[in-house]
């Protein structure tokens, strides 16, 4: 089956990770993932939430938002609706959980790293782009802390990357753009570690149910995609340090 943009079923959209795009943040990355664009910054604060006070442990948390014109029609800022968008709050919790899995929090010391993910333009896969670029921003901030001698041991244990997969017109495929996502029968976000484990699977049969065999096909596509993302993350981190 021909995909909307001519990709193979196991092919990612073109992806670029640009680091160091904010002069103030301890880590910053702009990810361009096809037509999806997300700016991720990592900010370090020498404090932890109340439940971690005097625990010796650090914390990693995330915030996610879409700019009004990230979408085809203007989306009102939350402040004008006087509430946090339910979708955004679900997504930011996913990003926070995913990125905490990268790190041994007891080695971070009592400090918080906040990953802010702001979607400049959305075309499907904004949460997976946020996790993937958020990891790079986090790693940059942690490297900076380590270089400054603020950490005794390097706390990052594994890289984290995420990709979407789905079944569109009966065909399992990797990395759905919005046009594919909006007509997908099954839609799944896969968050993995470079050590081979899964951090989270968000899979829904929206238009149809899916079989165990299809689930396996989706997981295989997700593994293939995240493997490439780990290489891209490594490359971006290497270049940022050069
Ligand atoms: N979308 C939109 N307006 C919204 C929410 C979503 O235009 O308020 C589009 C956008 O392109 C987004 C896609 O729908 O990337 C899929 O949204 P979903 O909630 O599945 O999250 P995502 O795939 O971005 O992680």
PDB file of C-alpha atoms and ligand atoms in Angstrom:
ATOM      1  CA  UNK A   1       0.000   0.000   0.000  1.00  0.00           C
ATOM      2  CA  UNK A   2       1.248   3.443  -0.952  1.00  0.00           C
ATOM      3  CA  UNK A   3       1.548   5.756   2.056  1.00  0.00           C
ATOM      4  CA  UNK A   4       0.461   9.385   1.871  1.00  0.00           C
ATOM      5  CA  UNK A   5       4.043  10.619   1.679  1.00  0.00           C
ATOM      6  CA  UNK A   6       5.428   7.639  -0.244  1.00  0.00           C
ATOM      7  CA  UNK A   7       7.208   6.089   2.771  1.00  0.00           C
ATOM      8  CA  UNK A   8       7.682   2.373   3.273  1.00  0.00           C
ATOM      9  CA  UNK A   9       5.615   0.864   6.071  1.00  0.00           C
ATOM     10  CA  UNK A  10       8.727   0.568   8.254  1.00  0.00           C
ATOM     11  CA  UNK A  11      10.127   3.995   7.421  1.00  0.00           C
ATOM     12  CA  UNK A  12      10.379   6.975   9.766  1.00  0.00           C
ATOM     13  CA  UNK A  13       9.768  10.512   8.537  1.00  0.00           C
ATOM     14  CA  UNK A  14      12.950  12.607   8.120  1.00  0.00           C
ATOM     15  CA  UNK A  15      14.109  13.605  11.613  1.00  0.00           C
ATOM     16  CA  UNK A  16      16.522  16.301  12.778  1.00  0.00           C
ATOM     17  CA  UNK A  17      17.615  17.004  16.333  1.00  0.00           C
ATOM     18  CA  UNK A  18      19.107  20.470  16.764  1.00  0.00           C
ATOM     19  CA  UNK A  19      20.774  21.041  20.134  1.00  0.00           C
ATOM     20  CA  UNK A  20      21.776  24.249  21.875  1.00  0.00           C
ATOM     21  CA  UNK A  21      18.958  26.345  20.477  1.00  0.00           C
ATOM     22  CA  UNK A  22      18.231  28.155  23.759  1.00  0.00           C
ATOM     23  CA  UNK A  23      21.061  30.004  25.474  1.00  0.00           C
ATOM     24  CA  UNK A  24      19.551  29.903  28.982  1.00  0.00           C
ATOM     25  CA  UNK A  25      18.326  26.328  29.408  1.00  0.00           C
ATOM     26  CA  UNK A  26      20.773  23.706  30.734  1.00  0.00           C
ATOM     27  CA  UNK A  27      19.722  21.506  27.821  1.00  0.00           C
ATOM     28  CA  UNK A  28      17.760  22.437  24.707  1.00  0.00           C
ATOM     29  CA  UNK A  29      16.680  20.635  21.563  1.00  0.00           C
ATOM     30  CA  UNK A  30      14.497  21.457  18.610  1.00  0.00           C
ATOM     31  CA  UNK A  31      13.198  18.303  17.007  1.00  0.00           C
ATOM     32  CA  UNK A  32      11.860  18.368  13.474  1.00  0.00           C
ATOM     33  CA  UNK A  33      10.098  15.116  12.821  1.00  0.00           C
ATOM     34  CA  UNK A  34       8.528  15.358   9.374  1.00  0.00           C
ATOM     35  CA  UNK A  35       6.169  18.331   9.723  1.00  0.00           C
ATOM     36  CA  UNK A  36       6.001  17.983  13.519  1.00  0.00           C
ATOM     37  CA  UNK A  37       8.230  20.449  15.361  1.00  0.00           C
ATOM     38  CA  UNK A  38       8.756  20.518  19.116  1.00  0.00           C
ATOM     39  CA  UNK A  39      11.044  22.654  21.231  1.00  0.00           C
ATOM     40  CA  UNK A  40      12.302  20.911  24.381  1.00  0.00           C
ATOM     41  CA  UNK A  41      14.259  22.597  27.157  1.00  0.00           C
ATOM     42  CA  UNK A  42      15.635  21.030  30.328  1.00  0.00           C
ATOM     43  CA  UNK A  43      15.885  23.331  33.347  1.00  0.00           C
ATOM     44  CA  UNK A  44      17.701  22.459  36.551  1.00  0.00           C
ATOM     45  CA  UNK A  45      16.465  23.719  39.921  1.00  0.00           C
ATOM     46  CA  UNK A  46      18.157  23.032  43.234  1.00  0.00           C
ATOM     47  CA  UNK A  47      14.966  21.908  44.942  1.00  0.00           C
ATOM     48  CA  UNK A  48      12.580  18.940  44.970  1.00  0.00           C
ATOM     49  CA  UNK A  49       8.806  18.564  45.464  1.00  0.00           C
ATOM     50  CA  UNK A  50       7.712  18.209  49.140  1.00  0.00           C
ATOM     51  CA  UNK A  51       7.391  14.396  48.989  1.00  0.00           C
ATOM     52  CA  UNK A  52      11.121  14.106  48.205  1.00  0.00           C
ATOM     53  CA  UNK A  53      12.481  16.598  50.761  1.00  0.00           C
ATOM     54  CA  UNK A  54      15.352  15.081  52.779  1.00  0.00           C
ATOM     55  CA  UNK A  55      15.224  11.879  50.719  1.00  0.00           C
ATOM     56  CA  UNK A  56      18.486  12.588  48.900  1.00  0.00           C
ATOM     57  CA  UNK A  57      16.643  11.876  45.659  1.00  0.00           C
ATOM     58  CA  UNK A  58      16.054  14.102  42.675  1.00  0.00           C
ATOM     59  CA  UNK A  59      13.052  14.468  40.394  1.00  0.00           C
ATOM     60  CA  UNK A  60      12.381  14.743  36.680  1.00  0.00           C
ATOM     61  CA  UNK A  61       9.110  16.211  35.496  1.00  0.00           C
ATOM     62  CA  UNK A  62       7.670  17.530  32.245  1.00  0.00           C
ATOM     63  CA  UNK A  63       5.266  20.095  30.893  1.00  0.00           C
ATOM     64  CA  UNK A  64       3.712  19.904  27.425  1.00  0.00           C
ATOM     65  CA  UNK A  65       1.788  22.509  25.472  1.00  0.00           C
ATOM     66  CA  UNK A  66       0.846  23.327  21.922  1.00  0.00           C
ATOM     67  CA  UNK A  67       1.253  26.843  20.601  1.00  0.00           C
ATOM     68  CA  UNK A  68      -2.017  28.279  19.265  1.00  0.00           C
ATOM     69  CA  UNK A  69      -0.962  27.924  15.641  1.00  0.00           C
ATOM     70  CA  UNK A  70       0.637  24.505  16.010  1.00  0.00           C
ATOM     71  CA  UNK A  71      -2.613  23.151  14.603  1.00  0.00           C
ATOM     72  CA  UNK A  72      -4.645  23.659  11.444  1.00  0.00           C
ATOM     73  CA  UNK A  73      -7.123  25.899  13.188  1.00  0.00           C
ATOM     74  CA  UNK A  74      -6.045  28.187  16.027  1.00  0.00           C
ATOM     75  CA  UNK A  75      -6.206  26.505  19.399  1.00  0.00           C
ATOM     76  CA  UNK A  76      -6.881  28.813  22.343  1.00  0.00           C
ATOM     77  CA  UNK A  77      -4.190  29.044  24.987  1.00  0.00           C
ATOM     78  CA  UNK A  78      -5.164  27.270  28.223  1.00  0.00           C
ATOM     79  CA  UNK A  79      -5.099  30.556  30.130  1.00  0.00           C
ATOM     80  CA  UNK A  80      -8.111  31.754  28.132  1.00  0.00           C
ATOM     81  CA  UNK A  81     -10.093  28.645  28.978  1.00  0.00           C
ATOM     82  CA  UNK A  82      -8.969  28.821  32.620  1.00  0.00           C
ATOM     83  CA  UNK A  83      -8.009  25.161  32.697  1.00  0.00           C
ATOM     84  CA  UNK A  84      -5.213  22.850  31.652  1.00  0.00           C
ATOM     85  CA  UNK A  85      -6.130  20.861  28.581  1.00  0.00           C
ATOM     86  CA  UNK A  86      -6.839  17.202  29.564  1.00  0.00           C
ATOM     87  CA  UNK A  87      -4.847  15.899  26.610  1.00  0.00           C
ATOM     88  CA  UNK A  88      -1.829  18.035  27.526  1.00  0.00           C
ATOM     89  CA  UNK A  89      -1.901  16.876  31.117  1.00  0.00           C
ATOM     90  CA  UNK A  90      -2.036  13.209  30.043  1.00  0.00           C
ATOM     91  CA  UNK A  91       0.856  13.775  27.630  1.00  0.00           C
ATOM     92  CA  UNK A  92       3.071  15.624  30.097  1.00  0.00           C
ATOM     93  CA  UNK A  93       2.645  12.869  32.665  1.00  0.00           C
ATOM     94  CA  UNK A  94       3.699  10.332  30.030  1.00  0.00           C
ATOM     95  CA  UNK A  95       6.801  12.385  29.160  1.00  0.00           C
ATOM     96  CA  UNK A  96       7.752  12.722  32.845  1.00  0.00           C
ATOM     97  CA  UNK A  97       7.293   8.996  33.556  1.00  0.00           C
ATOM     98  CA  UNK A  98       9.238   8.048  30.452  1.00  0.00           C
ATOM     99  CA  UNK A  99      12.200  10.291  31.198  1.00  0.00           C
ATOM    100  CA  UNK A 100      12.397   9.291  34.872  1.00  0.00           C
ATOM    101  CA  UNK A 101      13.116   5.787  33.587  1.00  0.00           C
ATOM    102  CA  UNK A 102      16.350   7.121  32.059  1.00  0.00           C
ATOM    103  CA  UNK A 103      17.840   8.133  35.332  1.00  0.00           C
ATOM    104  CA  UNK A 104      18.795   6.780  38.748  1.00  0.00           C
ATOM    105  CA  UNK A 105      17.095   9.553  40.731  1.00  0.00           C
ATOM    106  CA  UNK A 106      19.055   8.745  43.870  1.00  0.00           C
ATOM    107  CA  UNK A 107      22.220   9.816  42.016  1.00  0.00           C
ATOM    108  CA  UNK A 108      20.735  13.131  40.905  1.00  0.00           C
ATOM    109  CA  UNK A 109      20.812  14.716  44.358  1.00  0.00           C
ATOM    110  CA  UNK A 110      17.957  16.846  45.669  1.00  0.00           C
ATOM    111  CA  UNK A 111      17.318  18.783  42.492  1.00  0.00           C
ATOM    112  CA  UNK A 112      14.574  18.849  39.886  1.00  0.00           C
ATOM    113  CA  UNK A 113      14.974  18.787  36.138  1.00  0.00           C
ATOM    114  CA  UNK A 114      11.917  20.093  34.284  1.00  0.00           C
ATOM    115  CA  UNK A 115      11.525  19.217  30.638  1.00  0.00           C
ATOM    116  CA  UNK A 116       9.334  21.766  28.841  1.00  0.00           C
ATOM    117  CA  UNK A 117       7.959  20.538  25.549  1.00  0.00           C
ATOM    118  CA  UNK A 118       6.310  23.156  23.375  1.00  0.00           C
ATOM    119  CA  UNK A 119       4.825  22.086  20.087  1.00  0.00           C
ATOM    120  CA  UNK A 120       5.495  24.656  17.378  1.00  0.00           C
ATOM    121  CA  UNK A 121       3.761  22.643  14.677  1.00  0.00           C
ATOM    122  CA  UNK A 122       1.806  19.399  15.021  1.00  0.00           C
ATOM    123  CA  UNK A 123       1.431  16.731  12.379  1.00  0.00           C
ATOM    124  CA  UNK A 124       1.020  13.596  14.496  1.00  0.00           C
ATOM    125  CA  UNK A 125       3.458  12.092  16.981  1.00  0.00           C
ATOM    126  CA  UNK A 126       4.016  15.164  19.120  1.00  0.00           C
ATOM    127  CA  UNK A 127       4.258  13.109  22.337  1.00  0.00           C
ATOM    128  CA  UNK A 128       6.761  10.669  20.862  1.00  0.00           C
ATOM    129  CA  UNK A 129       8.809  13.580  19.472  1.00  0.00           C
ATOM    130  CA  UNK A 130       8.675  15.199  22.926  1.00  0.00           C
ATOM    131  CA  UNK A 131       9.946  12.059  24.686  1.00  0.00           C
ATOM    132  CA  UNK A 132      12.690  11.470  22.102  1.00  0.00           C
ATOM    133  CA  UNK A 133      13.961  15.071  22.102  1.00  0.00           C
ATOM    134  CA  UNK A 134      13.231  15.453  25.825  1.00  0.00           C
ATOM    135  CA  UNK A 135      15.712  12.668  26.526  1.00  0.00           C
ATOM    136  CA  UNK A 136      18.429  14.550  24.619  1.00  0.00           C
ATOM    137  CA  UNK A 137      17.651  17.789  26.500  1.00  0.00           C
ATOM    138  CA  UNK A 138      17.754  15.856  29.789  1.00  0.00           C
ATOM    139  CA  UNK A 139      21.067  14.211  28.913  1.00  0.00           C
ATOM    140  CA  UNK A 140      22.572  17.611  28.035  1.00  0.00           C
ATOM    141  CA  UNK A 141      21.471  19.076  31.377  1.00  0.00           C
ATOM    142  CA  UNK A 142      22.829  16.079  33.307  1.00  0.00           C
ATOM    143  CA  UNK A 143      26.136  16.212  31.429  1.00  0.00           C
ATOM    144  CA  UNK A 144      26.426  19.879  32.365  1.00  0.00           C
ATOM    145  CA  UNK A 145      25.795  19.111  36.059  1.00  0.00           C
ATOM    146  CA  UNK A 146      28.370  16.323  35.909  1.00  0.00           C
ATOM    147  CA  UNK A 147      30.957  18.535  34.192  1.00  0.00           C
ATOM    148  CA  UNK A 148      30.425  21.157  36.901  1.00  0.00           C
ATOM    149  CA  UNK A 149      31.272  18.541  39.539  1.00  0.00           C
ATOM    150  CA  UNK A 150      27.793  18.629  41.072  1.00  0.00           C
ATOM    151  CA  UNK A 151      27.219  14.863  40.739  1.00  0.00           C
ATOM    152  CA  UNK A 152      29.373  12.121  42.223  1.00  0.00           C
ATOM    153  CA  UNK A 153      28.236   9.494  39.765  1.00  0.00           C
ATOM    154  CA  UNK A 154      26.703   9.862  36.315  1.00  0.00           C
ATOM    155  CA  UNK A 155      22.962   9.200  36.909  1.00  0.00           C
ATOM    156  CA  UNK A 156      21.732   8.366  33.412  1.00  0.00           C
ATOM    157  CA  UNK A 157      21.295   4.629  33.082  1.00  0.00           C
ATOM    158  CA  UNK A 158      19.700   4.234  29.672  1.00  0.00           C
ATOM    159  CA  UNK A 159      18.458   6.238  26.728  1.00  0.00           C
ATOM    160  CA  UNK A 160      14.724   6.603  26.121  1.00  0.00           C
ATOM    161  CA  UNK A 161      13.065   7.039  22.734  1.00  0.00           C
ATOM    162  CA  UNK A 162       9.479   6.858  21.552  1.00  0.00           C
ATOM    163  CA  UNK A 163       7.695   6.301  18.279  1.00  0.00           C
ATOM    164  CA  UNK A 164       4.142   5.796  17.117  1.00  0.00           C
ATOM    165  CA  UNK A 165       2.926   2.787  15.178  1.00  0.00           C
ATOM    166  CA  UNK A 166      -0.506   1.909  13.916  1.00  0.00           C
ATOM    167  CA  UNK A 167      -2.707  -0.068  11.604  1.00  0.00           C
ATOM    168  CA  UNK A 168      -4.111   1.922   8.702  1.00  0.00           C
ATOM    169  CA  UNK A 169      -6.462   0.184   6.260  1.00  0.00           C
ATOM    170  CA  UNK A 170      -5.314  -3.169   7.588  1.00  0.00           C
ATOM    171  CA  UNK A 171      -1.600  -2.420   7.225  1.00  0.00           C
ATOM    172  CA  UNK A 172       0.696  -2.143  10.278  1.00  0.00           C
ATOM    173  CA  UNK A 173       3.004   0.848   9.856  1.00  0.00           C
ATOM    174  CA  UNK A 174       5.642   2.903  11.638  1.00  0.00           C
ATOM    175  CA  UNK A 175       5.421   6.593  12.576  1.00  0.00           C
ATOM    176  CA  UNK A 176       1.980   7.892  11.622  1.00  0.00           C
ATOM    177  CA  UNK A 177       1.597  11.446  10.397  1.00  0.00           C
ATOM    178  CA  UNK A 178      -1.681  13.203  11.243  1.00  0.00           C
ATOM    179  CA  UNK A 179      -3.436  12.187   8.010  1.00  0.00           C
ATOM    180  CA  UNK A 180      -2.619   8.539   8.775  1.00  0.00           C
ATOM    181  CA  UNK A 181      -3.301   8.867  12.499  1.00  0.00           C
ATOM    182  CA  UNK A 182      -6.758  10.291  11.875  1.00  0.00           C
ATOM    183  CA  UNK A 183      -7.848   7.256   9.865  1.00  0.00           C
ATOM    184  CA  UNK A 184      -5.955   4.590  11.799  1.00  0.00           C
ATOM    185  CA  UNK A 185      -7.851   1.590  13.176  1.00  0.00           C
ATOM    186  CA  UNK A 186      -5.151   0.993  15.760  1.00  0.00           C
ATOM    187  CA  UNK A 187      -2.871   3.604  17.201  1.00  0.00           C
ATOM    188  CA  UNK A 188       0.005   2.894  19.556  1.00  0.00           C
ATOM    189  CA  UNK A 189       2.810   4.860  21.161  1.00  0.00           C
ATOM    190  CA  UNK A 190       5.869   2.816  22.083  1.00  0.00           C
ATOM    191  CA  UNK A 191       8.415   4.086  24.592  1.00  0.00           C
ATOM    192  CA  UNK A 192      11.590   2.018  24.810  1.00  0.00           C
ATOM    193  CA  UNK A 193      15.039   2.014  26.365  1.00  0.00           C
ATOM    194  CA  UNK A 194      18.257   1.366  24.479  1.00  0.00           C
ATOM    195  CA  UNK A 195      18.809  -1.540  26.863  1.00  0.00           C
ATOM    196  CA  UNK A 196      15.871  -3.250  25.151  1.00  0.00           C
ATOM    197  CA  UNK A 197      13.091  -2.745  27.713  1.00  0.00           C
ATOM    198  CA  UNK A 198       9.731  -1.103  27.243  1.00  0.00           C
ATOM    199  CA  UNK A 199       8.849   1.852  29.443  1.00  0.00           C
ATOM    200  CA  UNK A 200       5.273   2.241  28.293  1.00  0.00           C
ATOM    201  CA  UNK A 201       2.877   1.091  25.600  1.00  0.00           C
ATOM    202  CA  UNK A 202      -0.195   3.185  24.811  1.00  0.00           C
ATOM    203  CA  UNK A 203      -2.207   1.164  22.358  1.00  0.00           C
ATOM    204  CA  UNK A 204      -5.819   1.585  21.359  1.00  0.00           C
ATOM    205  CA  UNK A 205      -8.038  -0.163  18.888  1.00  0.00           C
ATOM    206  CA  UNK A 206      -9.966   2.940  17.835  1.00  0.00           C
ATOM    207  CA  UNK A 207     -11.757   1.781  14.717  1.00  0.00           C
ATOM    208  CA  UNK A 208     -11.085  -1.916  15.072  1.00  0.00           C
ATOM    209  CA  UNK A 209      -9.618  -4.431  17.491  1.00  0.00           C
ATOM    210  CA  UNK A 210      -6.194  -5.961  16.935  1.00  0.00           C
ATOM    211  CA  UNK A 211      -4.889  -9.491  17.132  1.00  0.00           C
ATOM    212  CA  UNK A 212      -1.887 -10.777  19.064  1.00  0.00           C
ATOM    213  CA  UNK A 213      -0.091 -11.278  15.786  1.00  0.00           C
ATOM    214  CA  UNK A 214      -0.728  -7.670  14.775  1.00  0.00           C
ATOM    215  CA  UNK A 215       0.429  -6.509  18.193  1.00  0.00           C
ATOM    216  CA  UNK A 216       3.697  -8.368  17.632  1.00  0.00           C
ATOM    217  CA  UNK A 217       4.081  -6.726  14.218  1.00  0.00           C
ATOM    218  CA  UNK A 218       3.531  -3.301  15.787  1.00  0.00           C
ATOM    219  CA  UNK A 219       6.082  -3.996  18.509  1.00  0.00           C
ATOM    220  CA  UNK A 220       8.624  -5.105  15.901  1.00  0.00           C
ATOM    221  CA  UNK A 221       8.076  -1.903  13.916  1.00  0.00           C
ATOM    222  CA  UNK A 222       8.438   0.105  17.112  1.00  0.00           C
ATOM    223  CA  UNK A 223      11.702  -1.626  17.957  1.00  0.00           C
ATOM    224  CA  UNK A 224      13.051  -0.958  14.490  1.00  0.00           C
ATOM    225  CA  UNK A 225      12.071   2.724  14.713  1.00  0.00           C
ATOM    226  CA  UNK A 226      13.421   3.345  18.199  1.00  0.00           C
ATOM    227  CA  UNK A 227      16.709   1.666  17.261  1.00  0.00           C
ATOM    228  CA  UNK A 228      17.237   4.370  14.634  1.00  0.00           C
ATOM    229  CA  UNK A 229      16.161   7.061  17.095  1.00  0.00           C
ATOM    230  CA  UNK A 230      18.784   5.901  19.636  1.00  0.00           C
ATOM    231  CA  UNK A 231      21.459   6.353  16.971  1.00  0.00           C
ATOM    232  CA  UNK A 232      20.168   9.846  16.165  1.00  0.00           C
ATOM    233  CA  UNK A 233      20.139  10.793  19.847  1.00  0.00           C
ATOM    234  CA  UNK A 234      23.712   9.573  20.253  1.00  0.00           C
ATOM    235  CA  UNK A 235      24.819  11.517  17.220  1.00  0.00           C
ATOM    236  CA  UNK A 236      23.103  14.713  18.449  1.00  0.00           C
ATOM    237  CA  UNK A 237      24.735  14.346  21.883  1.00  0.00           C
ATOM    238  CA  UNK A 238      28.155  13.678  20.351  1.00  0.00           C
ATOM    239  CA  UNK A 239      27.902  16.767  18.151  1.00  0.00           C
ATOM    240  CA  UNK A 240      26.683  18.900  21.064  1.00  0.00           C
ATOM    241  CA  UNK A 241      29.802  17.925  23.015  1.00  0.00           C
ATOM    242  CA  UNK A 242      32.207  18.452  20.136  1.00  0.00           C
TER     243      UNK A 242
HETATM  244  N1  LIG B   1      -4.202  17.510  16.828  1.00  0.00           N
HETATM  245  C1  LIG B   1      -4.706  18.760  16.527  1.00  0.00           C
HETATM  246  N2  LIG B   1      -5.328  19.467  17.513  1.00  0.00           N
HETATM  247  C2  LIG B   1      -5.442  18.988  18.792  1.00  0.00           C
HETATM  248  C3  LIG B   1      -4.933  17.730  19.085  1.00  0.00           C
HETATM  249  C4  LIG B   1      -4.321  17.012  18.087  1.00  0.00           C
HETATM  250  O1  LIG B   1      -4.593  19.223  15.395  1.00  0.00           O
HETATM  251  O2  LIG B   1      -6.013  19.693  19.650  1.00  0.00           O
HETATM  252  C5  LIG B   1      -3.510  16.746  15.775  1.00  0.00           C
HETATM  253  C6  LIG B   1      -2.016  17.018  15.788  1.00  0.00           C
HETATM  254  O3  LIG B   1      -1.494  16.967  14.477  1.00  0.00           O
HETATM  255  C7  LIG B   1      -1.504  15.866  16.600  1.00  0.00           C
HETATM  256  C8  LIG B   1      -2.396  14.757  16.066  1.00  0.00           C
HETATM  257  O4  LIG B   1      -3.671  15.365  15.990  1.00  0.00           O
HETATM  258  O5  LIG B   1      -0.133  15.636  16.405  1.00  0.00           O
HETATM  259  C9  LIG B   1      -2.475  13.518  16.914  1.00  0.00           C
HETATM  260  O6  LIG B   1      -2.856  13.851  18.209  1.00  0.00           O
HETATM  261  P1  LIG B   1      -2.698  12.841  19.411  1.00  0.00           P
HETATM  262  O7  LIG B   1      -3.569  13.353  20.525  1.00  0.00           O
HETATM  263  O8  LIG B   1      -2.872  11.453  18.948  1.00  0.00           O
HETATM  264  O9  LIG B   1      -1.191  13.077  19.925  1.00  0.00           O
HETATM  265  P2  LIG B   1       0.214  12.972  19.200  1.00  0.00           P
HETATM  266  O10 LIG B   1       0.098  11.975  18.058  1.00  0.00           O
HETATM  267  O11 LIG B   1       0.539  14.353  18.695  1.00  0.00           O
HETATM  268  O12 LIG B   1       1.140  12.528  20.268  1.00  0.00           O
END
